[in-house]
Short mmCIF file of C-alpha atoms in Angstrom, two decimals:
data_model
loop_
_atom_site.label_atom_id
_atom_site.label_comp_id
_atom_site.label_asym_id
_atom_site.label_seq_id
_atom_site.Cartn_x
_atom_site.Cartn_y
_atom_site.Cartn_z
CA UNK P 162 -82.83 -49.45 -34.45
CA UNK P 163 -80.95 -49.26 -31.50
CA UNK P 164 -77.86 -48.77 -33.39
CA UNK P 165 -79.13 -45.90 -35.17
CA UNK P 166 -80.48 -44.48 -32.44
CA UNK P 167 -76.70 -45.40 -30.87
CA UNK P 168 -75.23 -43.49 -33.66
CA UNK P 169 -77.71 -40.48 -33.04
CA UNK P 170 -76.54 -40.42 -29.30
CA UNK P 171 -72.91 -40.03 -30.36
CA UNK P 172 -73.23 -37.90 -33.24
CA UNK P 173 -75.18 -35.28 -30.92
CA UNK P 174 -73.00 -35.53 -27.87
CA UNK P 175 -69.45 -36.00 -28.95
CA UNK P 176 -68.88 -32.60 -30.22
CA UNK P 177 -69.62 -31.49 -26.31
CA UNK P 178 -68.05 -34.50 -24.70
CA UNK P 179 -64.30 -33.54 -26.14
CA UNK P 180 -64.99 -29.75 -25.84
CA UNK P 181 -65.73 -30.49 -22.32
CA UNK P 182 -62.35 -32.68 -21.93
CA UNK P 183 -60.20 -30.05 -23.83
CA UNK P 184 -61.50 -27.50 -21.69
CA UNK P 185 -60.37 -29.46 -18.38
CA UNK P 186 -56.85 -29.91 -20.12
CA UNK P 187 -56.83 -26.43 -20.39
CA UNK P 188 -57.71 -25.43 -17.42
CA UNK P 189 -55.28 -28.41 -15.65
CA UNK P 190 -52.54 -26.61 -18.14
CA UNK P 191 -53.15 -23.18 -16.99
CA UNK P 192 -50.00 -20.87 -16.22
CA UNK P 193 -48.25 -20.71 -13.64
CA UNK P 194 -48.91 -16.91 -12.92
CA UNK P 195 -52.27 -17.70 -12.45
CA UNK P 196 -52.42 -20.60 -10.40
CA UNK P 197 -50.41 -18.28 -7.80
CA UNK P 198 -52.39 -15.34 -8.10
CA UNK P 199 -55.23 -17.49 -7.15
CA UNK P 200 -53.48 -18.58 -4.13
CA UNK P 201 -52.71 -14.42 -3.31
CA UNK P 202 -49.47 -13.62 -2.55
CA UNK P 203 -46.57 -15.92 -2.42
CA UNK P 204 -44.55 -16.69 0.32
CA UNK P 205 -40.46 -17.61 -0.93
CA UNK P 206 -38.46 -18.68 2.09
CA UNK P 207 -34.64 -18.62 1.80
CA UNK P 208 -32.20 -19.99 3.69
CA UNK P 209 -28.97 -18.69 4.62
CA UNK P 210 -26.23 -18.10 7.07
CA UNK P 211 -24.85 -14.69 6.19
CA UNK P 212 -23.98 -12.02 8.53
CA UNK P 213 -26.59 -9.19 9.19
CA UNK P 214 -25.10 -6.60 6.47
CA UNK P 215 -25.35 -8.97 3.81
CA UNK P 216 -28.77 -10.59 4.34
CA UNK P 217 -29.96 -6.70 5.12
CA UNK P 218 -29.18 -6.16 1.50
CA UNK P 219 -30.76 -9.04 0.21
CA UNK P 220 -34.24 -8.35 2.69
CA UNK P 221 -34.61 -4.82 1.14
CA UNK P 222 -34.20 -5.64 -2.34
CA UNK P 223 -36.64 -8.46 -2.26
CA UNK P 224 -39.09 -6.12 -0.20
CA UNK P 225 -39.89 -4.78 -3.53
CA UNK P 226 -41.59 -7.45 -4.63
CA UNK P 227 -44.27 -7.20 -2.12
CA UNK P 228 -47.12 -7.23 -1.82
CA UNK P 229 -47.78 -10.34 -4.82
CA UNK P 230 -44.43 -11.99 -3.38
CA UNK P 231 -43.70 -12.28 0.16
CA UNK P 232 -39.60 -13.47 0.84
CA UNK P 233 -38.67 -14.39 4.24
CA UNK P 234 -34.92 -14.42 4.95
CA UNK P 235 -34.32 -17.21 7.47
CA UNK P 236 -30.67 -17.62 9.37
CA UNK P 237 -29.94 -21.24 9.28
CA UNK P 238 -27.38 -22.94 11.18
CA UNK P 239 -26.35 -26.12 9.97
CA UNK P 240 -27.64 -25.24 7.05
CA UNK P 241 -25.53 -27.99 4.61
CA UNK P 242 -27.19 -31.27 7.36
CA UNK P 243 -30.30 -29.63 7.13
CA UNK P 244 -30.75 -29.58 3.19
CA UNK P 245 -29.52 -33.07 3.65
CA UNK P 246 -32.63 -34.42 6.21
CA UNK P 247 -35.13 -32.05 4.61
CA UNK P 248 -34.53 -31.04 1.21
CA UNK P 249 -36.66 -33.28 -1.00
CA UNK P 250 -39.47 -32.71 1.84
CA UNK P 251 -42.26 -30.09 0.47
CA UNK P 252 -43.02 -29.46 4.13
CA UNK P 253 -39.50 -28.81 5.61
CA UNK P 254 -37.65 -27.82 2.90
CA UNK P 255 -37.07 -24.27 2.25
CA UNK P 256 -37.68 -22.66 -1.65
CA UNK P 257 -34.40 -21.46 -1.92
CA UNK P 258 -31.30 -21.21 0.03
CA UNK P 259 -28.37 -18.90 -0.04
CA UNK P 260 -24.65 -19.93 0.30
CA UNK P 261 -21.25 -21.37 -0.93
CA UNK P 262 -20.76 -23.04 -4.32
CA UNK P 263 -19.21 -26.34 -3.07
CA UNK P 264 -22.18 -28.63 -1.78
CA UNK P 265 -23.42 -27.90 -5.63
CA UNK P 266 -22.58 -31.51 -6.57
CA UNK P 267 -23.70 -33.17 -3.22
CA UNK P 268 -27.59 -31.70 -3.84
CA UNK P 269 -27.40 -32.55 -7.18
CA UNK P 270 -26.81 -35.69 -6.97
CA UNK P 271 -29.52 -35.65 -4.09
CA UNK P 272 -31.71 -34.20 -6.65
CA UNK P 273 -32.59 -31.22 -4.56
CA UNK P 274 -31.77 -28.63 -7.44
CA UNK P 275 -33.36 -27.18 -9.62
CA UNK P 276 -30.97 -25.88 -12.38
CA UNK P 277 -31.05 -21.81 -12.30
CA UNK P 278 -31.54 -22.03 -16.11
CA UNK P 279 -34.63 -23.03 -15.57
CA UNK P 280 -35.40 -19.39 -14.57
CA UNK P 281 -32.97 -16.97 -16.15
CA UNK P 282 -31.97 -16.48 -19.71
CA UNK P 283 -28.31 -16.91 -20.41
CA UNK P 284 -28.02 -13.18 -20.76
CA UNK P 285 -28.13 -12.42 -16.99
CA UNK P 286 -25.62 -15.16 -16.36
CA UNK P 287 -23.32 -13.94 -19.17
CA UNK P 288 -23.17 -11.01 -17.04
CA UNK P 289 -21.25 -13.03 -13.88
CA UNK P 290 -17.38 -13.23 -13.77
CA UNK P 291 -16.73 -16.62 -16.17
CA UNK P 292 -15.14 -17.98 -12.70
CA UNK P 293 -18.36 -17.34 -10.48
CA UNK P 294 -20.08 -19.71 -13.32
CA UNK P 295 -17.68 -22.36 -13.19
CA UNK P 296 -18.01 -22.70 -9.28
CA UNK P 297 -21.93 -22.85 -10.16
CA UNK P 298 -21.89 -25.48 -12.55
CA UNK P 299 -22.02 -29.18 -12.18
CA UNK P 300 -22.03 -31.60 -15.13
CA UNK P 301 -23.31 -29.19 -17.54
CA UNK P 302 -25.97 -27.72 -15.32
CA UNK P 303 -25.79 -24.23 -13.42
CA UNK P 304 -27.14 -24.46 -9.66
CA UNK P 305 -26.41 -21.42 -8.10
CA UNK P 306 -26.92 -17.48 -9.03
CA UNK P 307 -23.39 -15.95 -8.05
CA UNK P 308 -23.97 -12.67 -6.17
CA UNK P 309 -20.09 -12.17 -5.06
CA UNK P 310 -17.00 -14.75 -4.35
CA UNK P 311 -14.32 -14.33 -1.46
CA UNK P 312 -10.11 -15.04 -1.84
CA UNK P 313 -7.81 -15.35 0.30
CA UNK P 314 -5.71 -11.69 -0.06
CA UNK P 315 -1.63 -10.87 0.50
CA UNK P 316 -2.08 -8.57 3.74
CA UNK P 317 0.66 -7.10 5.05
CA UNK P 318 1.55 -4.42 8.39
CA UNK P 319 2.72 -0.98 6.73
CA UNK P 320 4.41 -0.19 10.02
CA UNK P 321 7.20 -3.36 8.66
CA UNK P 322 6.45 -3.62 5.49
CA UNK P 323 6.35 -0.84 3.48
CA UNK P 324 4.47 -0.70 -0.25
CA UNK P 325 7.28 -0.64 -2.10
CA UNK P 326 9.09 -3.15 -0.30
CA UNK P 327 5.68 -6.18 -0.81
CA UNK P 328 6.94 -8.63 -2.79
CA UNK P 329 5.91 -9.50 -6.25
CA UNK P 330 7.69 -12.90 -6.47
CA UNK P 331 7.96 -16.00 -3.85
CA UNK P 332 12.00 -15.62 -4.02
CA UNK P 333 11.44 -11.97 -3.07
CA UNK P 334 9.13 -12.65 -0.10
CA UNK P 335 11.69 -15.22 0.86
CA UNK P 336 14.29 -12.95 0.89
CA UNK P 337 12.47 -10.56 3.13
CA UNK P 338 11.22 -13.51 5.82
CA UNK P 339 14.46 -14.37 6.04
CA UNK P 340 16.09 -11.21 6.78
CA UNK P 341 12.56 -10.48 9.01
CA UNK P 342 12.20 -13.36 10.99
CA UNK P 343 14.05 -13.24 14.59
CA UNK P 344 13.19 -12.36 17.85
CA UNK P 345 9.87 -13.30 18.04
CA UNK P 346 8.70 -11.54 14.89
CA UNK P 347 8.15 -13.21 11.18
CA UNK P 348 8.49 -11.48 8.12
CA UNK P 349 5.29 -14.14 6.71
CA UNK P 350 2.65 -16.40 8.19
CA UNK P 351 0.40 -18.85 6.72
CA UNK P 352 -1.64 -21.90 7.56
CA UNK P 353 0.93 -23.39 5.37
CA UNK P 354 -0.50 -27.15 6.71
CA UNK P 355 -4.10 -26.38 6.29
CA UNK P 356 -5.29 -27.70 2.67
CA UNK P 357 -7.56 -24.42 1.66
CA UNK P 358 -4.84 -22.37 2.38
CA UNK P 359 -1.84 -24.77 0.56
CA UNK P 360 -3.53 -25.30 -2.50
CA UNK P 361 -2.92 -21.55 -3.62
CA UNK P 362 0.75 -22.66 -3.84
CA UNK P 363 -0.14 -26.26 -5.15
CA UNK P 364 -2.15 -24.08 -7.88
CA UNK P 365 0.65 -21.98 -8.95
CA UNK P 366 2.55 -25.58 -10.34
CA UNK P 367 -0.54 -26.05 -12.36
CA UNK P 368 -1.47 -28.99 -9.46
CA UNK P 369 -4.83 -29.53 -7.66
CA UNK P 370 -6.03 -32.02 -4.64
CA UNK P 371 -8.87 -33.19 -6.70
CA UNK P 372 -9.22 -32.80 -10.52
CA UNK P 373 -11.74 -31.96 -12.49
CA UNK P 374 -12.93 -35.46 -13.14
CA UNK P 375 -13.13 -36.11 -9.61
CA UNK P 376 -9.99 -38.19 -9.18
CA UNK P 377 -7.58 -37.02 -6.44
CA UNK P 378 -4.35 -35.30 -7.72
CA UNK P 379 -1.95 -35.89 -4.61
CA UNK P 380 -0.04 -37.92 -6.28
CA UNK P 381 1.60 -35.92 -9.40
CA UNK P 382 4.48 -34.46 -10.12
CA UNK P 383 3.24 -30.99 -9.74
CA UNK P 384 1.76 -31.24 -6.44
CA UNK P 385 5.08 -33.06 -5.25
CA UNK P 386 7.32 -30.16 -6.83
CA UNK P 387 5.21 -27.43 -5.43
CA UNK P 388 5.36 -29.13 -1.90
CA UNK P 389 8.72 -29.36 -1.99
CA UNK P 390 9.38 -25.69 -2.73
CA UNK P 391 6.95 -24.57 -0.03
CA UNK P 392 9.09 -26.27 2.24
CA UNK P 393 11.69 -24.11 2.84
CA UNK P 394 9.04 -21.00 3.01
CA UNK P 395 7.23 -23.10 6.17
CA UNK P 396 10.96 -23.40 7.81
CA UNK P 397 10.72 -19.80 8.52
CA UNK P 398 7.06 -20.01 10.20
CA UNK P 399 6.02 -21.13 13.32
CA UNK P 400 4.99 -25.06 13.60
CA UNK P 401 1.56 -24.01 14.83
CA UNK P 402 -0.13 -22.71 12.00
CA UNK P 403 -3.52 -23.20 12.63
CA UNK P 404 -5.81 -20.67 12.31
CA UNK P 405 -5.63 -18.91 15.54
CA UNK P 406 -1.67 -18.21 15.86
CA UNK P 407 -1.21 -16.78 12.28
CA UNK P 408 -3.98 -14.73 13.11
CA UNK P 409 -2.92 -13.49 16.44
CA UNK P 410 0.40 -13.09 15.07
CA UNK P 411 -0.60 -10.65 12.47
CA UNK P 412 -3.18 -8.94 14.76
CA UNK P 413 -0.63 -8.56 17.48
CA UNK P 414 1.90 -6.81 14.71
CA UNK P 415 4.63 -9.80 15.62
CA UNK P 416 4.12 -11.22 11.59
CA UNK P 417 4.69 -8.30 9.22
CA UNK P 418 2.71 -10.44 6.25
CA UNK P 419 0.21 -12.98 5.85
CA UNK P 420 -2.47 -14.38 3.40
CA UNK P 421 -5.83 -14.57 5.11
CA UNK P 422 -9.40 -14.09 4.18
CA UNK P 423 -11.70 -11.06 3.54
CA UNK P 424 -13.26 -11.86 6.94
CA UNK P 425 -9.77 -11.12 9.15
CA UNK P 426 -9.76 -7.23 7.59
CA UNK P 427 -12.27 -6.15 10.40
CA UNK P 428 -10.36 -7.44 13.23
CA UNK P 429 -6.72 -6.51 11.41
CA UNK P 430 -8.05 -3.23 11.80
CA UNK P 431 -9.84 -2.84 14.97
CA UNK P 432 -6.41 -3.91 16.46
CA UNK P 433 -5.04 -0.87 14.61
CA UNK P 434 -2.78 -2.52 12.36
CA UNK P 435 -2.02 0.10 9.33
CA UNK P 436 -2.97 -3.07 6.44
CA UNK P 437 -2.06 -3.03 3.02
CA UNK P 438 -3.56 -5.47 0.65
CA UNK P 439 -1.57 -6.59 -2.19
CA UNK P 440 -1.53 -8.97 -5.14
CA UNK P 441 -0.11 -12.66 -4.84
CA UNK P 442 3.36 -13.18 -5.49
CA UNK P 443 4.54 -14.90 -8.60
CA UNK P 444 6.39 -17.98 -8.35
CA UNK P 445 9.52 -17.07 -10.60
CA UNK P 446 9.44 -21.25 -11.49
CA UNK P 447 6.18 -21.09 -13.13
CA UNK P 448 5.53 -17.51 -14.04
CA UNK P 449 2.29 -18.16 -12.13
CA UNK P 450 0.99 -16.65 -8.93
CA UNK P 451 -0.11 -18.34 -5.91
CA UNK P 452 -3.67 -18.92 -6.75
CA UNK P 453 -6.03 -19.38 -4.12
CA UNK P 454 -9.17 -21.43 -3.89
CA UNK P 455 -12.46 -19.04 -4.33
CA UNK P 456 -15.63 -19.07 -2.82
CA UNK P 457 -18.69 -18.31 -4.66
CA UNK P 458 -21.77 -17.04 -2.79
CA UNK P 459 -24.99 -17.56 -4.32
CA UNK P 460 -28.63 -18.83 -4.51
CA UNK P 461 -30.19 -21.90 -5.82
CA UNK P 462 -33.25 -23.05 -6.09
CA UNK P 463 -34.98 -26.26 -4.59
CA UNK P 464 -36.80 -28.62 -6.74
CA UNK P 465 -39.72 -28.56 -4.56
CA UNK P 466 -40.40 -25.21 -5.28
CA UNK P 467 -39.54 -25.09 -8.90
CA UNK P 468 -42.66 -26.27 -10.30
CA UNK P 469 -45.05 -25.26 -7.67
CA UNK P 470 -43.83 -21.65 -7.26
CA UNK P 471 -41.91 -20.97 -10.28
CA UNK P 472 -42.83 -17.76 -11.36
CA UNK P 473 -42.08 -16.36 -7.84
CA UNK P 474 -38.90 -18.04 -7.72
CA UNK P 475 -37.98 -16.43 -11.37
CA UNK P 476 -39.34 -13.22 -9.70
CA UNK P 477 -36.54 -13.74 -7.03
CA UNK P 478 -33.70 -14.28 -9.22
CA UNK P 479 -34.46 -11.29 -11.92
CA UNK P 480 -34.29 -9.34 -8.29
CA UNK P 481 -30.95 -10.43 -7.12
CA UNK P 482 -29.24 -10.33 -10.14
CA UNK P 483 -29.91 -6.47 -10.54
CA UNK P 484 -26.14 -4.59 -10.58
CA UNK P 485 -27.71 -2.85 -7.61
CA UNK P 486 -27.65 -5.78 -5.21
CA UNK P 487 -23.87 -6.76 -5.76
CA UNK P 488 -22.99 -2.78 -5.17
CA UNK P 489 -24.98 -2.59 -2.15
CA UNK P 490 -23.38 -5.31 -0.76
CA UNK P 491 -19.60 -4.11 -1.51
CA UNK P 492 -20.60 -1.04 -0.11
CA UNK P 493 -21.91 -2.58 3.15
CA UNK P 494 -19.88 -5.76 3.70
CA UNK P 495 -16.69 -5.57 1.44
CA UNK P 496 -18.28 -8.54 -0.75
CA UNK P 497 -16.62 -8.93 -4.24
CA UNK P 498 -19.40 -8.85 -6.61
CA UNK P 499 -20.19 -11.81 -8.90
CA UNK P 500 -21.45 -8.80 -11.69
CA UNK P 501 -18.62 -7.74 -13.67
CA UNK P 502 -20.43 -4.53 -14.48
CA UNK P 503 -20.68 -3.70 -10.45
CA UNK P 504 -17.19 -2.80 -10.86
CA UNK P 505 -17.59 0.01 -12.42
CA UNK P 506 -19.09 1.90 -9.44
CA UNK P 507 -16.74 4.55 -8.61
CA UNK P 508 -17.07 3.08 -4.42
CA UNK P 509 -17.08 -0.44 -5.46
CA UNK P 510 -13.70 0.68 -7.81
CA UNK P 511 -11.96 2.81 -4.57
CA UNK P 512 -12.58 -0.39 -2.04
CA UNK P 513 -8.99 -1.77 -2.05
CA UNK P 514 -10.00 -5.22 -0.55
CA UNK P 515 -12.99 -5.35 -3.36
CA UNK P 516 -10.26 -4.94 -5.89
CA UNK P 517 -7.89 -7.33 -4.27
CA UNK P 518 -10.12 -10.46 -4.71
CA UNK P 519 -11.29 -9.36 -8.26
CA UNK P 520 -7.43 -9.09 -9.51
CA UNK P 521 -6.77 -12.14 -7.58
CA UNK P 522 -10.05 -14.20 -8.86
CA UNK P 523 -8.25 -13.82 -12.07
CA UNK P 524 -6.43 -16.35 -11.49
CA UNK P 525 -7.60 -18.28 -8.66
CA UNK P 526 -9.56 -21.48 -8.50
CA UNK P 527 -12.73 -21.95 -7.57
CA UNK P 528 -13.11 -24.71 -4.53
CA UNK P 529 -13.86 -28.14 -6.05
CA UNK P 530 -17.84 -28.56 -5.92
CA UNK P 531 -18.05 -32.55 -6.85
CA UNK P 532 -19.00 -34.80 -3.55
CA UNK P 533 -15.41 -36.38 -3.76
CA UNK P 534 -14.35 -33.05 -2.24
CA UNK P 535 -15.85 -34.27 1.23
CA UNK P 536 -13.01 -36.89 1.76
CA UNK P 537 -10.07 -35.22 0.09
CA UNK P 538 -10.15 -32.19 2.86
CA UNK P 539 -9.37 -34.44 5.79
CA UNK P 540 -6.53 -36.49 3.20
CA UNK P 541 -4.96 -33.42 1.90
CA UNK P 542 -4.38 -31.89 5.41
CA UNK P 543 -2.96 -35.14 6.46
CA UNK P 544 -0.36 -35.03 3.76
CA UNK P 545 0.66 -31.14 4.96
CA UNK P 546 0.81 -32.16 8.26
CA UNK P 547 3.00 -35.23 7.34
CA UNK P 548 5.12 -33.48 4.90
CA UNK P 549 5.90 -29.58 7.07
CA UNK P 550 5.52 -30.55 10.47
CA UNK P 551 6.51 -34.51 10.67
CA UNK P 552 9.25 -33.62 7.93
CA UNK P 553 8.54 -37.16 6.50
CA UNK P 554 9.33 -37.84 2.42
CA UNK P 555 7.06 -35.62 0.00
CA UNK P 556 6.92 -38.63 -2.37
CA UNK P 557 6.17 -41.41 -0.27
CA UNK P 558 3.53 -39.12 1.89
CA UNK P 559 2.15 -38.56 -1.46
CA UNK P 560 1.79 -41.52 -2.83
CA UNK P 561 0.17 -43.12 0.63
CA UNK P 562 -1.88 -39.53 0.26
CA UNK P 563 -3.05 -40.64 -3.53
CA UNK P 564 -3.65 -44.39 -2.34
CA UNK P 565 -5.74 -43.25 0.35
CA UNK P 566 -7.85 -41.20 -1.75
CA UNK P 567 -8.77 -43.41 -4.20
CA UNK P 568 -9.73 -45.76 -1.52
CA UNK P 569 -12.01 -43.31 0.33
CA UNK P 570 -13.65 -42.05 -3.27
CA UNK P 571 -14.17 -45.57 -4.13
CA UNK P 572 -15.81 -46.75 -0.78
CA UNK P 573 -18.02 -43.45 -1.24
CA UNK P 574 -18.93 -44.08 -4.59
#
């Protein structure tokens, strides 16, 4: 009786019981769209620590998404320690953050980021320089939305050197420091002992500080031969050549040439220099130019936000990777755009510095974005420093350089 009457229970009410739990499954798997519209509008906070004409661009496009999504732009210093504290904290962490390709591999191994794939069909990326990708990926996975890169550039003083007398070869430039360089004055400059600056020329002999399997490459034959040949280019520069006397040099019209970065063109010509902007020389030994390290600038996302605000975050990145964004911010801050189709703007096309990095990105390398990276700077430099201004072996410095390395990747590992 009971059992029948059992059986009568169960046959009436479990028909409604598992409607009743599919419907809370449902509801549990709702979008993602509507569990934010619920909320109202949705507040994306990016990081960043751009200058004003840059983030200015970035603001006004992303005021169009008001009033459903709210972005606040927030200046950041010590922005790379902070993402380290805070960014796997929901309640310190920012959604997004805006800057340089080469802590990718240090937050992804954090497990910070969220991969931008997650967000934007392969078509918009297709769209980026293949070099602005590279510097966003990291073991398979791209991190970062490129939105423009920086090089270093060939700048030269027209009131020296005219345009038809740059150089388009290392022997030529030679040539011309040494007829050039004397009282006081240098016909080239460089922070030939500073390792972002070097490994342009390490580059051009096919060598690299740190390869793409993460194991230091101080030690081969092509970083040894390319030291070496840089040697006798350094001879003709001043010992000093840190950052501030090249500069000065160059500003003050006492070095007729120099390779420096997009951000020394404002102050080149506030000091009224007359600057030209020309393509790297080709090292007649390798057919190769010097080939500088690039920077990509870009977004990424934060895994704390990728599943709670996804939609918004999507929102975001459909924004920013609009043609428009990279052209306003050529227009306003000399940016190279990450968009290859940005350079067909007839301002973006007429900006000689613009054009400079995007002839010289052809060829130039984007800055190592694995954690090794960290410990190689400080190594590297060491090595320049032993090698042009101790004048100490290039092969044994080099092989204490490689021993060190692996040491230092090893203990960090």
């Amino acid at each position: 009786m009971f059992r029948m009457n059992l059986e009568s229970i169960l046959k009436h009410f479990l028909p409604g019981f598992i409607c009743l739990v599919t419907m809370v499954f449902l509801l549990a798997g709702c979008s993602r769209q509507e569990q934010e519209a619920d909320e109202g509008p949705v507040t994306i906070t990016i990081w960043h620590d751009k200058e004003e004409e840059v983030a200015a661009v970035l603001q006004d496009a992303l005021n169009q998404l008001a009033p459903d999504i709210i972005v606040k732009l927030e200046r950041k210093d010590g922005l790379t320690d902070s993402l380290k504290m805070v960014g796997n904290d929901p309640n310190a962490a920012p959604d997004m953050y805006f800057f340089a390709h080469d802590k990718i591999g240090v937050y992804a191994e954090m497990g910070i980021l969220a991969p931008i794939t997650e967000f934007l069909e392969q078509d918009v990326l297709d769209g980026c320089m293949p070099m602005t990708l590279e510097a966003a990926s990291y073991k398979g996975e791209v991190y970062q939305l490129p939105l423009y890169f920086e090089t270093l550039l060939f700048m030269y003083n027209r009131r020296y050197m005219k345009d038809e007398e740059v150089p388009s070869t290392t022997e030529e430039l030679y040539t011309y420091m040494q007829e050039n360089t004397r009282g006081g004055h240098y016909g080239f400059v460089e922070q030939h002992s500073t390792a972002y600056y070097a490994a342009g020329w390490l580059h051009a002999f096919d060598g690299y500080i740190l390869k793409e399997d993460g194991e230091p490459g101080l030690g081969d034959e092509a970083v040894l031969r390319a030291l070496e040949y840089h040697k006798k280019f350094v001879e003709l520069m001043p010992v000093e050549g840190e950052y501030a006397t090249v500069n000065t040099l160059f500003r003050e019209g006492k070095a007729h040439s120099t390779i420096g970065g997009p951000w020394l063109v404002a102050a080149v010509r506030e000091a009224g220099i007359d600057l030209g902007i020309a393509s790297m020389p080709v090292v007649e030994e390798t057919g190769k130019p010097i080939s500088p390290y690039s920077g990509v600038q870009g977004v990424h996302v934060l895994r704390v936000a990728a599943e709670k605000k996804h939609d918004a975050v999507k929102k975001v990145l459909e924004a920013l990777a609009d043609d428009s964004v990279g052209i306003s911010m050529a227009r306003a801050s000399g940016c190279a755009p990450a968009r290859i189709s940005c350079y067909d703007d007839p301002q973006v096309a007429e900006d000689d510095m613009v054009m400079a990095m995007y002839e010289t990105a052809q060829n130039a390398e984007p800055m190592p974005n694995m954690p090794e990276m960290d410990v190689m700077w400080t190594v590297a430099e060491k090595l320049l420093v032993d090698v042009n201004m101790s004048g100490k072996d290039v092969r044994s410095s080099a092989e204490d350089a490689q021993e060190q390395s692996l040491k230092l990747i090893q203990q960090m590992r």
